[in-house]
Amino acid sequence: MFQSVKGAQGVSFFTPKQPILGGFVKYLDNSKLENINDRSPPLLFTPMKIRSMTIPNRITVSPMCTYSSIDASPTVFHTVHYGSLAMRGPGLIIAEYTSICEDGKFSFNDLGLWNDQLASDHYNKIVEFVHSQNSKIGIQLGHFINNNTTSNTLEPPFLVNTLTTDDIDQMIKNWGDVCQRAIHISKYDFIEIQASHGYIFQQFLSPLWNKRSDSYNENLKGRMSFLLKVIDEIRNKISSDTPIFIRLPDCDKSESKYCLTQEDTVQICIELVKHGIDVLDFVCVNPGDLKIPRYQGKTRFLEKVRHSLKENGLSAIICSPSRILSAREAETILQSGKQDLIVIGSQFLKNPALVTDFANQLDIQITQPVQYSWGFYPTNNHLETLKSKSK
């Protein structure tokens, strides 16, 4: 008889069976808090449910382009990059921008997901290892529009204005197919739609870009109809249990009175939630009042979105990428109700173990990978007894 480490199930390689990483265990013995055994965990390390998906904490890795694919396919770099993040216990990871079509890439080395082989590569190089660590990962999907033109006209020929209705119908179908591929073949846990500046949906939403003469530009409702049809198509192609996130700007980057405003975006959000969006992930560019700090302006906008949803009997998870440097700052934001998730980008590039650092700052112990926990709180829970093989 001898002991062996329990292995994770359903993966093509051996790795120890992991607990749910990044989950609250207890307050540290040296915590300055009184009656620490009776204290609930910090909100930052309190589980959250999004449809059928439960996450152990409120820390999310923002999608960050790495420009490291070959022929739109992930490589071993992606395994190491996302694997190193997954092993340190963020509640969610959103994989970098991935194009739904060959002409929708931002750069030559962007990822793609327009066929089954690419989808399989995503599973083999990214998702399988992340899931082997008992972590959750989604993918940001989009269609970037390159408006470089040699035309001498003042306005380049934006794609939104050149598409026929048949083209639009085909794009709607393509979105559904790609998202189905992402969930069923790549096995991502959720989808994030990239609808911020420079991407196809923003061209439809913005009156500065959208100069169509049909129903897709009759009014704000018409301009948002393409996006809503895409969401409906995605919902028809994936399980109702699968969360859908969307990344939106708060408004156009323009001082024009004809641009997309924050008030427009609030109305768009109401319709997005009605059509099945679970998480609103905002990139905010306009504080609304130049006399106040940018962060305060963003907070006002997020509060306006939440209030308007509530007035319409709706609710959604609201977040926005932030330059948060400490756990106390993150906890304060969550406790205030300004955001429901903490989305962090570049700080994870500097420190993949940021979740552990945040836990230490809050004087708590969180679940760690089996391989890394032995030196801190060794147990035999990871072991199983096996019968020795006869010689």
Coordinates of N, CA and C in Angstrom, one line a residue, residues 25-195:
V25 N -10.7 30.9 3.3 CA -10.6 29.8 4.3 C -10.9 30.3 5.7
K26 N -10.1 31.3 6.1 CA -10.2 31.9 7.4 C -9.4 33.1 7.5
Y27 N -9.7 33.9 8.6 CA -8.8 35.0 8.9 C -7.6 34.5 9.6
L28 N -6.5 35.1 9.3 CA -5.2 34.7 9.9 C -5.2 34.9 11.4
D29 N -4.4 34.1 12.1 CA -4.3 34.2 13.5 C -3.8 35.6 14.0
N30 N -3.0 36.2 13.2 CA -2.4 37.5 13.6 C -3.3 38.7 13.1
S31 N -4.5 38.4 12.6 CA -5.4 39.4 12.2 C -5.7 40.4 13.3
K32 N -5.8 41.7 12.9 CA -6.1 42.7 13.9 C -7.6 42.8 14.3
L33 N -8.4 42.0 13.5 CA -9.8 42.0 13.8 C -10.2 41.3 15.1
E34 N -11.2 41.7 15.8 CA -11.7 41.1 16.9 C -12.7 40.0 16.5
N35 N -12.7 38.9 17.3 CA -13.7 37.8 17.1 C -13.6 37.3 15.7
I36 N -12.4 37.0 15.2 CA -12.2 36.7 13.8 C -12.9 35.4 13.4
N37 N -13.2 34.6 14.3 CA -13.9 33.3 14.0 C -15.3 33.6 13.7
D38 N -15.9 34.7 14.1 CA -17.3 35.0 13.8 C -17.5 35.9 12.6
R39 N -16.4 36.4 12.1 CA -16.5 37.4 11.0 C -16.7 36.7 9.6
S40 N -17.6 37.2 8.9 CA -17.8 36.8 7.5 C -16.6 37.2 6.6
P41 N -16.4 36.6 5.5 CA -15.2 37.0 4.7 C -15.4 38.4 4.1
P42 N -14.4 39.0 3.7 CA -14.5 40.3 3.0 C -15.3 40.1 1.7
L43 N -16.0 41.1 1.3 CA -16.9 41.0 0.1 C -16.0 40.6 -1.1
L44 N -14.8 41.1 -1.1 CA -13.9 40.7 -2.2 C -13.7 39.2 -2.4
F45 N -13.8 38.5 -1.3 CA -13.6 37.1 -1.3 C -14.9 36.3 -0.9
T46 N -16.0 36.9 -1.2 CA -17.3 36.3 -1.1 C -17.7 35.7 -2.4
P47 N -18.2 34.4 -2.4 CA -18.6 33.9 -3.7 C -19.7 34.6 -4.4
M48 N -19.8 34.5 -5.7 CA -20.9 35.2 -6.5 C -21.4 34.2 -7.5
K49 N -22.7 34.2 -7.7 CA -23.3 33.3 -8.8 C -23.7 34.2 -10.0
I50 N -23.3 33.8 -11.2 CA -23.7 34.4 -12.4 C -24.4 33.4 -13.3
R51 N -25.7 33.4 -13.3 CA -26.5 32.3 -13.9 C -26.1 31.0 -13.2
S52 N -25.6 30.0 -13.9 CA -25.2 28.7 -13.3 C -23.8 28.7 -12.8
M53 N -23.0 29.7 -13.1 CA -21.6 29.8 -12.8 C -21.4 30.4 -11.4
T54 N -20.7 29.7 -10.5 CA -20.3 30.3 -9.2 C -18.8 30.5 -9.1
I55 N -18.5 31.7 -8.7 CA -17.0 32.1 -8.6 C -16.7 32.3 -7.1
P56 N -15.5 32.0 -6.7 CA -15.1 32.1 -5.3 C -14.8 33.5 -4.8
N57 N -14.5 34.4 -5.7 CA -14.2 35.8 -5.2 C -14.6 36.7 -6.4
R58 N -14.4 38.0 -6.1 CA -14.9 39.0 -7.1 C -13.8 39.7 -7.9
I59 N -12.7 39.0 -8.0 CA -11.5 39.5 -8.7 C -11.5 38.9 -10.1
T60 N -11.5 39.8 -11.1 CA -11.5 39.3 -12.5 C -10.3 39.8 -13.3
V61 N -9.7 38.9 -14.1 CA -8.6 39.3 -14.9 C -9.2 39.9 -16.2
S62 N -8.9 41.1 -16.5 CA -9.4 41.8 -17.7 C -8.7 41.2 -18.9
P63 N -9.5 41.2 -20.1 CA -8.8 40.7 -21.3 C -7.7 41.7 -21.7
M64 N -6.6 41.1 -22.0 CA -5.4 41.9 -22.4 C -4.7 41.2 -23.6
C65 N -4.6 42.0 -24.7 CA -4.0 41.4 -26.0 C -2.6 41.1 -25.7
T66 N -2.1 40.0 -26.2 CA -0.7 39.6 -26.1 C 0.0 39.5 -27.4
Y67 N -0.8 39.5 -28.5 CA -0.2 39.5 -29.8 C 0.8 38.3 -30.0
S68 N 0.4 37.1 -29.6 CA 1.3 36.0 -29.6 C 0.8 34.8 -30.3
S69 N -0.2 34.9 -31.1 CA -0.8 33.7 -31.8 C 0.0 33.5 -33.1
I70 N -0.1 32.3 -33.7 CA 0.4 32.0 -35.0 C -0.8 31.5 -35.8
D71 N -1.0 32.2 -37.0 CA -2.2 31.8 -37.8 C -3.5 31.8 -37.0
A72 N -3.6 32.8 -36.1 CA -4.8 33.0 -35.3 C -5.0 31.9 -34.2
S73 N -4.0 31.1 -34.0 CA -4.1 30.0 -33.1 C -3.3 30.2 -31.8
P74 N -3.8 29.8 -30.7 CA -3.0 30.0 -29.5 C -1.8 29.0 -29.5
T75 N -0.8 29.4 -28.7 CA 0.5 28.6 -28.6 C 0.8 28.2 -27.2
V76 N 1.9 27.6 -27.0 CA 2.3 27.2 -25.6 C 2.4 28.5 -24.8
F77 N 2.8 29.6 -25.3 CA 2.8 30.9 -24.6 C 1.5 31.1 -23.8
H78 N 0.4 30.9 -24.5 CA -1.0 31.1 -24.0 C -1.2 30.1 -22.8
T79 N -0.7 28.9 -23.0 CA -0.9 27.9 -21.9 C -0.2 28.4 -20.6
V80 N 1.0 28.9 -20.8 CA 1.8 29.4 -19.6 C 1.2 30.6 -19.1
H81 N 0.8 31.6 -20.0 CA 0.3 32.9 -19.5 C -1.0 32.7 -18.7
Y82 N -2.0 32.0 -19.3 CA -3.3 31.9 -18.7 C -3.2 30.8 -17.5
G83 N -2.3 29.8 -17.7 CA -2.1 28.9 -16.6 C -1.6 29.5 -15.4
S84 N -0.6 30.4 -15.5 CA 0.0 31.1 -14.3 C -1.1 31.9 -13.6
L85 N -2.0 32.5 -14.4 CA -3.0 33.3 -13.7 C -4.1 32.4 -13.1
A86 N -4.5 31.3 -13.7 CA -5.5 30.4 -13.2 C -5.0 29.8 -11.9
M87 N -3.7 29.4 -11.8 CA -3.2 28.8 -10.6 C -3.2 29.6 -9.3
R88 N -3.4 31.0 -9.5 CA -3.4 31.9 -8.4 C -4.7 32.3 -7.9
G89 N -5.8 31.8 -8.5 CA -7.1 31.9 -7.9 C -8.0 33.1 -8.2
P90 N -7.9 33.8 -9.3 CA -8.9 34.9 -9.6 C -10.2 34.3 -9.8
G91 N -11.3 35.0 -9.4 CA -12.6 34.4 -9.6 C -12.9 34.2 -11.0
L92 N -12.5 35.1 -11.9 CA -12.7 34.9 -13.4 C -11.5 35.4 -14.1
I93 N -11.3 34.7 -15.3 CA -10.3 35.2 -16.3 C -11.1 35.4 -17.6
I94 N -10.8 36.6 -18.2 CA -11.4 36.8 -19.5 C -10.2 36.8 -20.5
A95 N -10.2 35.8 -21.4 CA -9.2 35.6 -22.3 C -9.2 36.8 -23.3
E96 N -8.0 37.1 -23.9 CA -7.8 38.3 -24.7 C -8.7 38.3 -25.9
Y97 N -8.8 39.5 -26.5 CA -9.7 39.7 -27.7 C -9.4 38.7 -28.8
T98 N -10.5 38.1 -29.3 CA -10.4 37.0 -30.3 C -11.4 37.4 -31.4
S99 N -10.9 37.4 -32.6 CA -11.7 37.8 -33.7 C -12.7 36.7 -34.2
I100 N -13.9 37.1 -34.6 CA -14.9 36.1 -35.1 C -14.7 35.8 -36.5
C101 N -13.8 36.6 -37.2 CA -13.6 36.4 -38.7 C -12.2 36.8 -39.0
E102 N -11.8 36.4 -40.2 CA -10.4 36.6 -40.6 C -10.1 38.1 -40.8
D103 N -11.1 38.9 -41.2 CA -10.8 40.3 -41.4 C -11.2 41.2 -40.2
G104 N -11.4 40.5 -39.1 CA -11.8 41.3 -37.9 C -10.7 41.3 -36.9
K105 N -9.4 41.0 -37.2 CA -8.3 41.0 -36.3 C -7.8 42.4 -36.1
F106 N -7.4 42.7 -34.9 CA -6.8 44.0 -34.7 C -5.3 44.0 -35.1
S107 N -4.6 42.9 -35.0 CA -3.3 42.8 -35.5 C -3.1 41.4 -36.1
F108 N -2.0 41.2 -36.8 CA -1.7 39.9 -37.4 C -1.6 38.8 -36.4
N109 N -1.2 39.1 -35.2 CA -1.0 38.0 -34.2 C -2.1 37.9 -33.2
D110 N -3.3 38.4 -33.6 CA -4.5 38.2 -32.7 C -5.0 36.8 -32.8
L111 N -5.7 36.3 -31.8 CA -6.4 35.0 -31.9 C -7.6 35.1 -32.7
G112 N -8.1 33.9 -33.2 CA -9.3 33.8 -34.0 C -10.1 32.6 -33.6
L113 N -11.4 32.6 -34.0 CA -12.2 31.5 -33.6 C -13.3 31.2 -34.7
W114 N -12.8 31.3 -36.0 CA -13.8 31.2 -37.0 C -13.9 29.8 -37.7
N115 N -13.2 28.8 -37.1 CA -13.5 27.4 -37.5 C -13.2 26.5 -36.4
D116 N -13.6 25.2 -36.6 CA -13.6 24.2 -35.5 C -12.1 23.9 -35.1
Q117 N -11.2 24.0 -36.0 CA -9.8 23.7 -35.6 C -9.3 24.7 -34.7
L118 N -9.5 26.0 -34.9 CA -9.1 27.0 -34.0 C -9.8 26.8 -32.7
A119 N -11.1 26.5 -32.7 CA -11.8 26.3 -31.4 C -11.1 25.1 -30.6
S120 N -10.8 24.1 -31.3 CA -10.1 23.0 -30.6 C -8.7 23.4 -30.1
D121 N -8.0 24.2 -30.8 CA -6.7 24.7 -30.3 C -6.9 25.6 -29.1
H122 N -8.0 26.3 -29.0 CA -8.3 27.1 -27.8 C -8.4 26.2 -26.6
Y123 N -9.1 25.1 -26.8 CA -9.3 24.2 -25.7 C -8.0 23.5 -25.3
N124 N -7.2 23.1 -26.3 CA -6.0 22.3 -26.0 C -4.9 23.2 -25.3
K125 N -4.9 24.5 -25.8 CA -3.8 25.4 -25.4 C -4.2 26.3 -24.2
I126 N -5.4 26.5 -24.0 CA -5.9 27.5 -22.9 C -6.8 26.8 -21.9
V127 N -8.0 26.4 -22.4 CA -9.1 26.1 -21.5 C -8.8 24.8 -20.7
E128 N -8.2 23.8 -21.3 CA -8.1 22.5 -20.6 C -7.2 22.7 -19.4
F129 N -6.1 23.4 -19.5 CA -5.3 23.6 -18.3 C -6.0 24.5 -17.2
V130 N -6.6 25.6 -17.7 CA -7.3 26.4 -16.7 C -8.4 25.6 -16.0
H131 N -9.1 24.8 -16.7 CA -10.2 24.0 -16.0 C -9.5 22.9 -15.1
S132 N -8.4 22.4 -15.5 CA -7.7 21.4 -14.6 C -7.3 22.0 -13.3
Q133 N -7.2 23.4 -13.2 CA -7.0 24.1 -12.0 C -8.2 24.5 -11.2
N134 N -9.4 24.0 -11.7 CA -10.7 24.3 -11.1 C -11.0 25.8 -11.2
S135 N -10.6 26.5 -12.3 CA -10.8 27.9 -12.5 C -11.7 28.2 -13.6
K136 N -12.3 29.3 -13.6 CA -13.3 29.7 -14.7 C -12.6 30.7 -15.7
I137 N -12.9 30.5 -16.9 CA -12.4 31.4 -18.0 C -13.4 31.6 -19.1
G138 N -13.5 32.8 -19.5 CA -14.4 33.2 -20.6 C -13.5 33.8 -21.7
I139 N -14.1 34.2 -22.8 CA -13.4 34.7 -24.0 C -14.1 35.9 -24.5
Q140 N -13.3 36.9 -24.8 CA -13.8 38.2 -25.4 C -13.8 38.0 -26.9
L141 N -14.9 38.1 -27.5 CA -15.1 38.0 -29.0 C -15.5 39.3 -29.6
G142 N -15.0 39.6 -30.8 CA -15.3 40.8 -31.5 C -14.9 40.8 -32.9
H143 N -15.2 41.9 -33.5 CA -14.9 42.2 -35.0 C -14.3 43.6 -35.0
F144 N -13.0 43.7 -35.1 CA -12.4 45.0 -35.2 C -12.5 45.5 -36.6
I145 N -12.7 46.9 -36.7 CA -12.8 47.5 -38.0 C -11.6 48.4 -38.2
N146 N -10.9 48.0 -39.3 CA -9.7 48.8 -39.7 C -10.2 49.9 -40.7
N147 N -10.1 51.1 -40.3 CA -10.7 52.2 -41.2 C -9.6 52.9 -41.9
N148 N -8.4 52.3 -42.0 CA -7.3 52.9 -42.8 C -7.8 53.0 -44.3
T149 N -7.6 54.1 -44.9 CA -8.1 54.3 -46.3 C -7.2 55.2 -47.0
T150 N -7.1 55.0 -48.3 CA -6.3 55.9 -49.2 C -7.2 57.0 -49.8
S151 N -8.4 57.0 -49.4 CA -9.4 57.9 -50.0 C -9.0 59.3 -49.6
N152 N -9.3 60.3 -50.5 CA -9.0 61.7 -50.2 C -10.2 62.4 -49.5
T153 N -11.3 61.6 -49.3 CA -12.5 62.2 -48.7 C -12.2 62.4 -47.2
L154 N -13.0 63.3 -46.6 CA -12.9 63.6 -45.2 C -13.3 62.4 -44.4
E155 N -14.4 61.7 -44.8 CA -14.9 60.6 -44.0 C -14.6 59.3 -44.7
P156 N -13.8 58.4 -44.1 CA -13.6 57.1 -44.7 C -14.8 56.3 -44.8
P157 N -14.9 55.3 -45.7 CA -16.1 54.5 -46.0 C -16.3 53.5 -44.9
F158 N -16.9 53.9 -43.7 CA -17.1 53.0 -42.6 C -17.9 51.7 -43.0
L159 N -17.5 50.6 -42.5 CA -18.1 49.3 -42.9 C -19.6 49.3 -42.6
V160 N -20.0 49.9 -41.5 CA -21.4 50.0 -41.2 C -22.3 50.5 -42.3
N161 N -21.7 51.4 -43.1 CA -22.5 52.0 -44.2 C -22.5 51.3 -45.5
T162 N -21.6 50.3 -45.6 CA -21.5 49.6 -46.9 C -22.1 48.2 -46.8
L163 N -22.5 47.7 -45.7 CA -23.1 46.4 -45.5 C -24.5 46.4 -46.1
T164 N -24.9 45.3 -46.8 CA -26.2 45.1 -47.2 C -27.0 44.4 -46.1
T165 N -28.3 44.3 -46.2 CA -29.0 43.6 -45.2 C -28.7 42.1 -45.2
D166 N -28.4 41.6 -46.4 CA -27.9 40.2 -46.4 C -26.6 40.0 -45.7
D167 N -25.7 41.0 -45.9 CA -24.4 40.9 -45.2 C -24.7 40.9 -43.7
I168 N -25.6 41.8 -43.2 CA -25.8 41.9 -41.8 C -26.4 40.6 -41.3
D169 N -27.4 40.0 -42.0 CA -28.0 38.7 -41.6 C -26.9 37.6 -41.5
Q170 N -25.9 37.6 -42.4 CA -24.9 36.6 -42.4 C -24.0 36.9 -41.2
M171 N -23.7 38.1 -40.8 CA -22.9 38.4 -39.7 C -23.6 38.0 -38.4
I172 N -24.9 38.2 -38.3 CA -25.6 37.7 -37.1 C -25.5 36.2 -37.0
K173 N -25.6 35.5 -38.1 CA -25.5 34.0 -38.0 C -24.0 33.7 -37.6
N174 N -23.0 34.4 -38.2 CA -21.6 34.1 -37.8 C -21.4 34.2 -36.3
W175 N -22.0 35.3 -35.8 CA -21.8 35.5 -34.3 C -22.3 34.3 -33.5
G176 N -23.5 33.9 -33.9 CA -24.1 32.7 -33.2 C -23.2 31.5 -33.3
D177 N -22.7 31.2 -34.5 CA -21.9 30.1 -34.8 C -20.6 30.1 -34.0
V178 N -19.9 31.3 -33.9 CA -18.7 31.4 -33.2 C -18.9 31.2 -31.7
C179 N -19.9 31.8 -31.2 CA -20.2 31.6 -29.7 C -20.5 30.2 -29.4
Q180 N -21.3 29.5 -30.3 CA -21.6 28.1 -30.1 C -20.3 27.3 -30.1
R181 N -19.4 27.7 -31.0 CA -18.1 27.0 -31.0 C -17.3 27.2 -29.8
A182 N -17.3 28.5 -29.3 CA -16.5 28.8 -28.1 C -17.0 28.0 -26.8
I183 N -18.3 27.8 -26.7 CA -18.8 27.1 -25.6 C -18.7 25.6 -25.8
H184 N -19.1 25.1 -26.9 CA -19.2 23.6 -27.1 C -17.9 22.9 -27.5
I185 N -17.0 23.6 -28.2 CA -15.7 23.0 -28.6 C -14.6 23.5 -27.7
S186 N -14.5 24.8 -27.6 CA -13.4 25.4 -26.7 C -13.7 25.2 -25.3
K187 N -15.0 25.1 -24.9 CA -15.5 24.9 -23.6 C -15.2 26.1 -22.6
Y188 N -15.2 27.3 -23.2 CA -15.2 28.4 -22.3 C -16.4 28.5 -21.5
D189 N -16.3 29.1 -20.3 CA -17.4 29.2 -19.3 C -18.4 30.3 -19.6
F190 N -17.9 31.3 -20.3 CA -18.8 32.4 -20.6 C -18.3 33.2 -21.8
I191 N -19.1 34.1 -22.4 CA -18.7 34.9 -23.5 C -18.7 36.4 -23.1
E192 N -17.7 37.1 -23.6 CA -17.8 38.6 -23.5 C -17.8 39.2 -24.9
I193 N -18.8 40.0 -25.2 CA -18.9 40.6 -26.5 C -18.1 42.0 -26.4
Q194 N -17.2 42.1 -27.4 CA -16.4 43.4 -27.4 C -17.2 44.4 -28.3
A195 N -17.7 45.4 -27.6 CA -18.6 46.4 -28.4 C -18.1 47.8 -28.1

